[in-house]
């Protein structure tokens, strides 16, 4: 009840209480896992990671061990350690021959690659899902969407850098009009000030202004190139977020399906609602 009411801290304490008083009850395994889920939902990802890692080490690639292995990657994903999250899933794929698990691994890998910005590897991961589960994971539709990613407007960093030869040109190319105007005015004023100083034989002042302008000019070029990269990342992130809205990932608690675990006198019931 605490878990369903999102009182995750109390839920974890109650699961621990259950394990303490009934250590031989077969439901302690599920309670142990739910403690990790409570930590995860409470955004205590490092604490959750430690518990899921212990469960996986104890159980291996079966039942709760498999679920814990997926949650290990999910914890790393939440702290944006994508390489380790991906590495963990590859390790899981090597120690199990279950096709269903492999398909779920490829599906989760695809989303991890999407979030980390590697569209090509995401495409490859989705393509490896077995034929019998491609409809379940909407793999063909996802790949079709990924093929359209190349049609998204992109900004060329080299072009932005070249246009920045004229102060503000790179910013203008990337649609940052206020920054473009600021860069043009600041650099223009400094260039004019240096010119006037040298023209009036004020070499010391002219030299200082020229040195200052060199820094601003270099920053203008760097900013233009950086703006192109930021533009592309923003487009990519928006594309991934749109995919998440249209294709709801089903391997994490904060996405569909919604999971609930209830203890009963004769066992444990697991409820799941899947959005399709």
Tab-separated table of C-alpha atoms in Angstrom:
chain	number	residue	atom	x	y	z
A	1	UNK	CA	0.000	0.000	0.000
A	2	UNK	CA	2.839	2.418	0.802
A	3	UNK	CA	4.515	1.555	-2.501
A	4	UNK	CA	1.331	2.142	-4.482
A	5	UNK	CA	0.840	5.458	-2.658
A	6	UNK	CA	4.395	6.447	-3.650
A	7	UNK	CA	5.574	6.511	-0.047
A	8	UNK	CA	8.684	4.636	-1.097
A	9	UNK	CA	10.784	5.298	1.999
A	10	UNK	CA	8.146	3.743	4.266
A	11	UNK	CA	7.567	0.943	1.774
A	12	UNK	CA	11.255	-0.014	1.891
A	13	UNK	CA	11.182	-0.008	5.691
A	14	UNK	CA	8.116	-2.259	5.758
A	15	UNK	CA	9.626	-4.721	3.279
A	16	UNK	CA	12.718	-4.851	5.478
A	17	UNK	CA	10.518	-5.447	8.525
A	18	UNK	CA	8.830	-8.354	6.718
A	19	UNK	CA	12.190	-9.939	5.861
A	20	UNK	CA	13.413	-9.497	9.426
A	21	UNK	CA	10.411	-11.156	11.064
A	22	UNK	CA	9.872	-13.850	8.427
A	23	UNK	CA	13.337	-14.738	7.057
A	24	UNK	CA	12.222	-18.216	5.937
A	25	UNK	CA	9.116	-17.050	4.104
A	26	UNK	CA	9.419	-17.698	0.324
A	27	UNK	CA	8.133	-14.185	-0.310
A	28	UNK	CA	11.273	-12.581	1.121
A	29	UNK	CA	12.893	-12.797	-2.302
A	30	UNK	CA	10.156	-10.634	-3.796
A	31	UNK	CA	10.315	-8.286	-0.802
A	32	UNK	CA	14.071	-7.921	-1.250
A	33	UNK	CA	13.562	-6.947	-4.883
A	34	UNK	CA	10.801	-4.508	-3.970
A	35	UNK	CA	13.160	-2.739	-1.564
A	36	UNK	CA	15.392	-2.021	-4.530
A	37	UNK	CA	12.398	-0.825	-6.534
A	38	UNK	CA	11.394	1.483	-3.676
A	39	UNK	CA	14.891	2.994	-3.632
A	40	UNK	CA	14.781	3.385	-7.406
A	41	UNK	CA	11.401	5.073	-7.405
A	42	UNK	CA	12.631	7.338	-4.600
A	43	UNK	CA	15.505	8.364	-6.897
A	44	UNK	CA	18.119	6.804	-4.625
A	45	UNK	CA	19.745	5.216	-7.654
A	46	UNK	CA	23.109	4.361	-6.112
A	47	UNK	CA	21.455	2.620	-3.154
A	48	UNK	CA	19.110	0.759	-5.504
A	49	UNK	CA	22.068	-0.214	-7.677
A	50	UNK	CA	23.817	-1.831	-4.715
A	51	UNK	CA	20.761	-3.922	-3.826
A	52	UNK	CA	20.030	-5.034	-7.403
A	53	UNK	CA	23.693	-5.938	-7.886
A	54	UNK	CA	23.646	-8.106	-4.768
A	55	UNK	CA	20.445	-9.868	-5.846
A	56	UNK	CA	21.861	-10.535	-9.305
A	57	UNK	CA	25.101	-11.885	-7.842
A	58	UNK	CA	23.135	-14.197	-5.541
A	59	UNK	CA	20.440	-15.392	-7.957
A	60	UNK	CA	22.231	-15.333	-11.300
A	61	UNK	CA	20.381	-15.169	-14.650
A	62	UNK	CA	17.049	-16.545	-13.366
A	63	UNK	CA	13.806	-14.996	-12.099
A	64	UNK	CA	14.550	-12.079	-9.765
A	65	UNK	CA	18.186	-12.176	-10.851
A	66	UNK	CA	17.179	-11.335	-14.427
A	67	UNK	CA	14.843	-8.567	-13.279
A	68	UNK	CA	17.623	-7.176	-11.093
A	69	UNK	CA	20.075	-7.258	-13.991
A	70	UNK	CA	17.742	-5.104	-16.066
A	71	UNK	CA	17.283	-2.729	-13.143
A	72	UNK	CA	21.065	-2.432	-12.752
A	73	UNK	CA	21.202	-1.016	-16.266
A	74	UNK	CA	18.232	1.185	-15.508
A	75	UNK	CA	20.018	2.639	-12.486
A	76	UNK	CA	23.090	3.409	-14.566
A	77	UNK	CA	20.811	4.948	-17.182
A	78	UNK	CA	19.257	7.243	-14.594
A	79	UNK	CA	22.661	8.543	-13.498
A	80	UNK	CA	23.499	8.934	-17.208
A	81	UNK	CA	26.279	6.363	-17.169
A	82	UNK	CA	25.218	4.938	-20.514
A	83	UNK	CA	28.425	2.994	-21.308
A	84	UNK	CA	28.141	0.949	-18.094
A	85	UNK	CA	24.392	0.442	-18.589
A	86	UNK	CA	25.068	-0.913	-22.073
A	87	UNK	CA	28.004	-3.031	-20.929
A	88	UNK	CA	25.835	-4.615	-18.229
A	89	UNK	CA	23.215	-5.662	-20.791
A	90	UNK	CA	25.874	-7.161	-23.067
A	91	UNK	CA	27.137	-9.177	-20.107
A	92	UNK	CA	23.601	-10.400	-19.417
A	93	UNK	CA	23.191	-11.469	-23.047
A	94	UNK	CA	26.318	-13.625	-22.772
A	95	UNK	CA	25.157	-15.612	-19.749
A	96	UNK	CA	21.676	-16.527	-20.969
A	97	UNK	CA	20.365	-18.246	-24.095
A	98	UNK	CA	16.736	-17.289	-23.554
A	99	UNK	CA	15.400	-15.630	-26.718
A	100	UNK	CA	12.779	-13.684	-24.795
A	101	UNK	CA	15.445	-12.181	-22.556
A	102	UNK	CA	17.680	-11.424	-25.535
A	103	UNK	CA	14.858	-9.574	-27.279
A	104	UNK	CA	14.235	-7.491	-24.185
A	105	UNK	CA	17.976	-6.784	-23.977
A	106	UNK	CA	18.080	-5.602	-27.601
A	107	UNK	CA	15.006	-3.471	-27.007
A	108	UNK	CA	16.489	-1.809	-23.947
A	109	UNK	CA	19.834	-1.407	-25.714
A	110	UNK	CA	18.053	0.383	-28.540
A	111	UNK	CA	16.584	2.930	-26.143
A	112	UNK	CA	19.899	3.354	-24.332
A	113	UNK	CA	21.616	4.078	-27.633
A	114	UNK	CA	18.838	6.515	-28.525
A	115	UNK	CA	19.228	8.415	-25.266
A	116	UNK	CA	23.003	8.526	-25.646
A	117	UNK	CA	22.622	9.866	-29.201
A	118	UNK	CA	23.922	6.850	-31.144
A	119	UNK	CA	21.178	6.442	-33.738
A	120	UNK	CA	23.093	3.946	-35.870
A	121	UNK	CA	23.612	1.459	-33.033
A	122	UNK	CA	20.025	1.955	-31.870
A	123	UNK	CA	18.896	0.924	-35.343
A	124	UNK	CA	21.107	-2.172	-35.190
A	125	UNK	CA	19.847	-3.126	-31.725
A	126	UNK	CA	16.182	-2.947	-32.752
A	127	UNK	CA	16.942	-4.958	-35.885
A	128	UNK	CA	18.225	-7.867	-33.770
A	129	UNK	CA	14.868	-8.448	-32.065
A	130	UNK	CA	13.577	-11.862	-33.134
A	131	UNK	CA	10.719	-12.066	-35.691
A	132	UNK	CA	8.201	-13.445	-33.181
A	133	UNK	CA	8.616	-10.437	-30.864
A	134	UNK	CA	9.020	-7.639	-33.392
A	135	UNK	CA	5.335	-6.740	-33.200
A	136	UNK	CA	5.349	-6.800	-29.396
A	137	UNK	CA	8.303	-4.390	-29.236
A	138	UNK	CA	7.173	-2.359	-32.277
A	139	UNK	CA	10.638	-2.888	-33.708
A	140	UNK	CA	9.699	-2.318	-37.367
A	141	UNK	CA	7.887	0.929	-36.582
A	142	UNK	CA	10.831	2.151	-34.503
A	143	UNK	CA	13.271	1.398	-37.299
A	144	UNK	CA	11.065	3.259	-39.771
A	145	UNK	CA	11.117	6.291	-37.493
A	146	UNK	CA	14.890	6.054	-37.134
A	147	UNK	CA	15.241	6.062	-40.923
A	148	UNK	CA	13.491	9.434	-40.914
A	149	UNK	CA	15.993	10.882	-38.447
A	150	UNK	CA	18.383	11.684	-41.291
A	151	UNK	CA	15.758	14.052	-42.714
A	152	UNK	CA	15.775	16.217	-39.594
A	153	UNK	CA	17.348	19.664	-40.106
A	154	UNK	CA	20.954	19.700	-38.927
A	155	UNK	CA	23.571	22.437	-38.666
A	156	UNK	CA	27.068	21.868	-39.986
A	157	UNK	CA	29.677	22.906	-37.364
A	158	UNK	CA	32.250	23.596	-40.107
A	159	UNK	CA	29.836	25.926	-41.888
A	160	UNK	CA	29.095	27.663	-38.581
A	161	UNK	CA	32.814	28.149	-37.986
A	162	UNK	CA	33.424	29.590	-41.450
A	163	UNK	CA	30.469	31.950	-41.168
A	164	UNK	CA	31.845	33.129	-37.828
A	165	UNK	CA	34.679	34.820	-39.721
A	166	UNK	CA	32.112	37.588	-39.834
A	167	UNK	CA	31.390	38.111	-36.125
A	168	UNK	CA	28.019	36.646	-35.221
A	169	UNK	CA	27.633	34.758	-38.495
A	170	UNK	CA	27.782	31.336	-36.846
A	171	UNK	CA	25.180	32.301	-34.256
A	172	UNK	CA	22.933	33.680	-36.997
A	173	UNK	CA	23.249	30.422	-38.951
A	174	UNK	CA	22.081	28.489	-35.862
A	175	UNK	CA	19.130	30.778	-35.198
A	176	UNK	CA	20.620	32.480	-32.130
A	177	UNK	CA	19.846	35.997	-33.301
A	178	UNK	CA	20.411	37.830	-30.014
A	179	UNK	CA	23.844	36.216	-29.590
A	180	UNK	CA	24.622	37.035	-33.215
A	181	UNK	CA	23.818	40.717	-32.679
A	182	UNK	CA	25.813	40.836	-29.435
A	183	UNK	CA	28.864	39.192	-31.026
A	184	UNK	CA	28.701	41.522	-34.023
A	185	UNK	CA	28.430	44.685	-31.907
A	186	UNK	CA	31.113	43.724	-29.347
A	187	UNK	CA	33.623	42.607	-31.958
A	188	UNK	CA	32.765	45.533	-34.204
A	189	UNK	CA	33.330	48.077	-31.425
A	190	UNK	CA	36.654	46.499	-30.397
A	191	UNK	CA	37.900	46.281	-33.980
A	192	UNK	CA	36.957	49.902	-34.582
A	193	UNK	CA	38.577	50.938	-31.280
A	194	UNK	CA	41.836	49.179	-32.169
A	195	UNK	CA	41.823	50.752	-35.639
A	196	UNK	CA	41.248	54.242	-34.274
A	197	UNK	CA	43.945	53.803	-31.626
A	198	UNK	CA	46.578	52.746	-34.150
A	199	UNK	CA	45.439	55.443	-36.577
A	200	UNK	CA	46.042	58.047	-33.851
A	201	UNK	CA	49.448	56.570	-32.919
A	202	UNK	CA	48.117	55.215	-29.584
A	203	UNK	CA	49.983	51.947	-30.018
A	204	UNK	CA	49.861	50.810	-26.393
A	205	UNK	CA	46.115	51.250	-26.107
A	206	UNK	CA	45.630	49.846	-29.596
A	207	UNK	CA	47.705	46.795	-28.702
A	208	UNK	CA	45.689	46.090	-25.560
A	209	UNK	CA	42.410	46.458	-27.424
A	210	UNK	CA	43.706	44.179	-30.202
A	211	UNK	CA	44.680	41.482	-27.700
A	212	UNK	CA	41.268	41.764	-26.044
A	213	UNK	CA	39.532	41.579	-29.408
A	214	UNK	CA	41.526	38.481	-30.355
A	215	UNK	CA	39.977	36.661	-27.391
A	216	UNK	CA	36.460	37.848	-28.217
A	217	UNK	CA	36.915	36.958	-31.892
A	218	UNK	CA	38.157	33.463	-31.079
A	219	UNK	CA	35.250	33.043	-28.659
A	220	UNK	CA	32.879	34.119	-31.425
A	221	UNK	CA	34.195	31.357	-33.699
A	222	UNK	CA	34.140	28.751	-30.945
A	223	UNK	CA	30.624	29.822	-29.936
A	224	UNK	CA	29.372	29.491	-33.497
A	225	UNK	CA	30.723	25.942	-33.802
A	226	UNK	CA	29.392	25.057	-30.353
A	227	UNK	CA	25.983	26.431	-31.272
A	228	UNK	CA	25.795	24.057	-34.239
A	229	UNK	CA	26.559	21.087	-31.985
A	230	UNK	CA	23.974	22.271	-29.425
A	231	UNK	CA	21.378	22.708	-32.167
A	232	UNK	CA	21.946	19.167	-33.387
A	233	UNK	CA	21.832	17.732	-29.860
A	234	UNK	CA	18.595	19.586	-29.133
A	235	UNK	CA	17.016	18.220	-32.313
A	236	UNK	CA	18.195	14.726	-31.445
A	237	UNK	CA	16.883	14.950	-27.883
A	238	UNK	CA	13.526	16.229	-29.094
A	239	UNK	CA	13.356	13.361	-31.578
A	240	UNK	CA	14.040	10.796	-28.844
A	241	UNK	CA	11.483	12.371	-26.499
A	242	UNK	CA	8.880	12.238	-29.238
A	243	UNK	CA	9.653	8.557	-29.802
A	244	UNK	CA	9.239	7.922	-26.074
A	245	UNK	CA	5.832	9.566	-26.227
A	246	UNK	CA	4.704	7.534	-29.226
A	247	UNK	CA	6.427	4.240	-28.386
A	248	UNK	CA	6.216	3.885	-24.617
A	249	UNK	CA	9.156	1.720	-23.455
A	250	UNK	CA	7.897	-1.193	-21.380
A	251	UNK	CA	11.015	-2.189	-19.450
A	252	UNK	CA	11.066	0.360	-16.655
A	253	UNK	CA	8.795	1.146	-13.710
A	254	UNK	CA	8.368	4.801	-14.686
A	255	UNK	CA	7.135	3.859	-18.146
A	256	UNK	CA	4.316	1.497	-19.087
A	257	UNK	CA	3.651	-1.231	-18.167
A	258	UNK	CA	2.597	-0.298	-14.637
A	259	UNK	CA	3.665	-2.956	-12.161
A	260	UNK	CA	2.243	-3.803	-8.774
A	261	UNK	CA	3.260	-6.536	-6.361
A	262	UNK	CA	0.912	-7.759	-3.647
A	263	UNK	CA	1.508	-10.310	-0.905
A	264	UNK	CA	-1.215	-12.876	-0.254
A	265	UNK	CA	-1.424	-15.740	2.261
A	266	UNK	CA	-0.915	-18.327	-0.473
A	267	UNK	CA	1.682	-16.495	-2.554
A	268	UNK	CA	2.532	-13.320	-4.451
A	269	UNK	CA	0.458	-11.688	-7.182
A	270	UNK	CA	2.077	-9.535	-9.839
A	271	UNK	CA	-0.164	-7.135	-11.725
A	272	UNK	CA	0.730	-5.462	-14.995
A	273	UNK	CA	-1.116	-3.049	-17.296
A	274	UNK	CA	0.342	-2.632	-20.782
A	275	UNK	CA	-0.454	0.404	-22.951
A	276	UNK	CA	-0.920	-0.441	-26.643
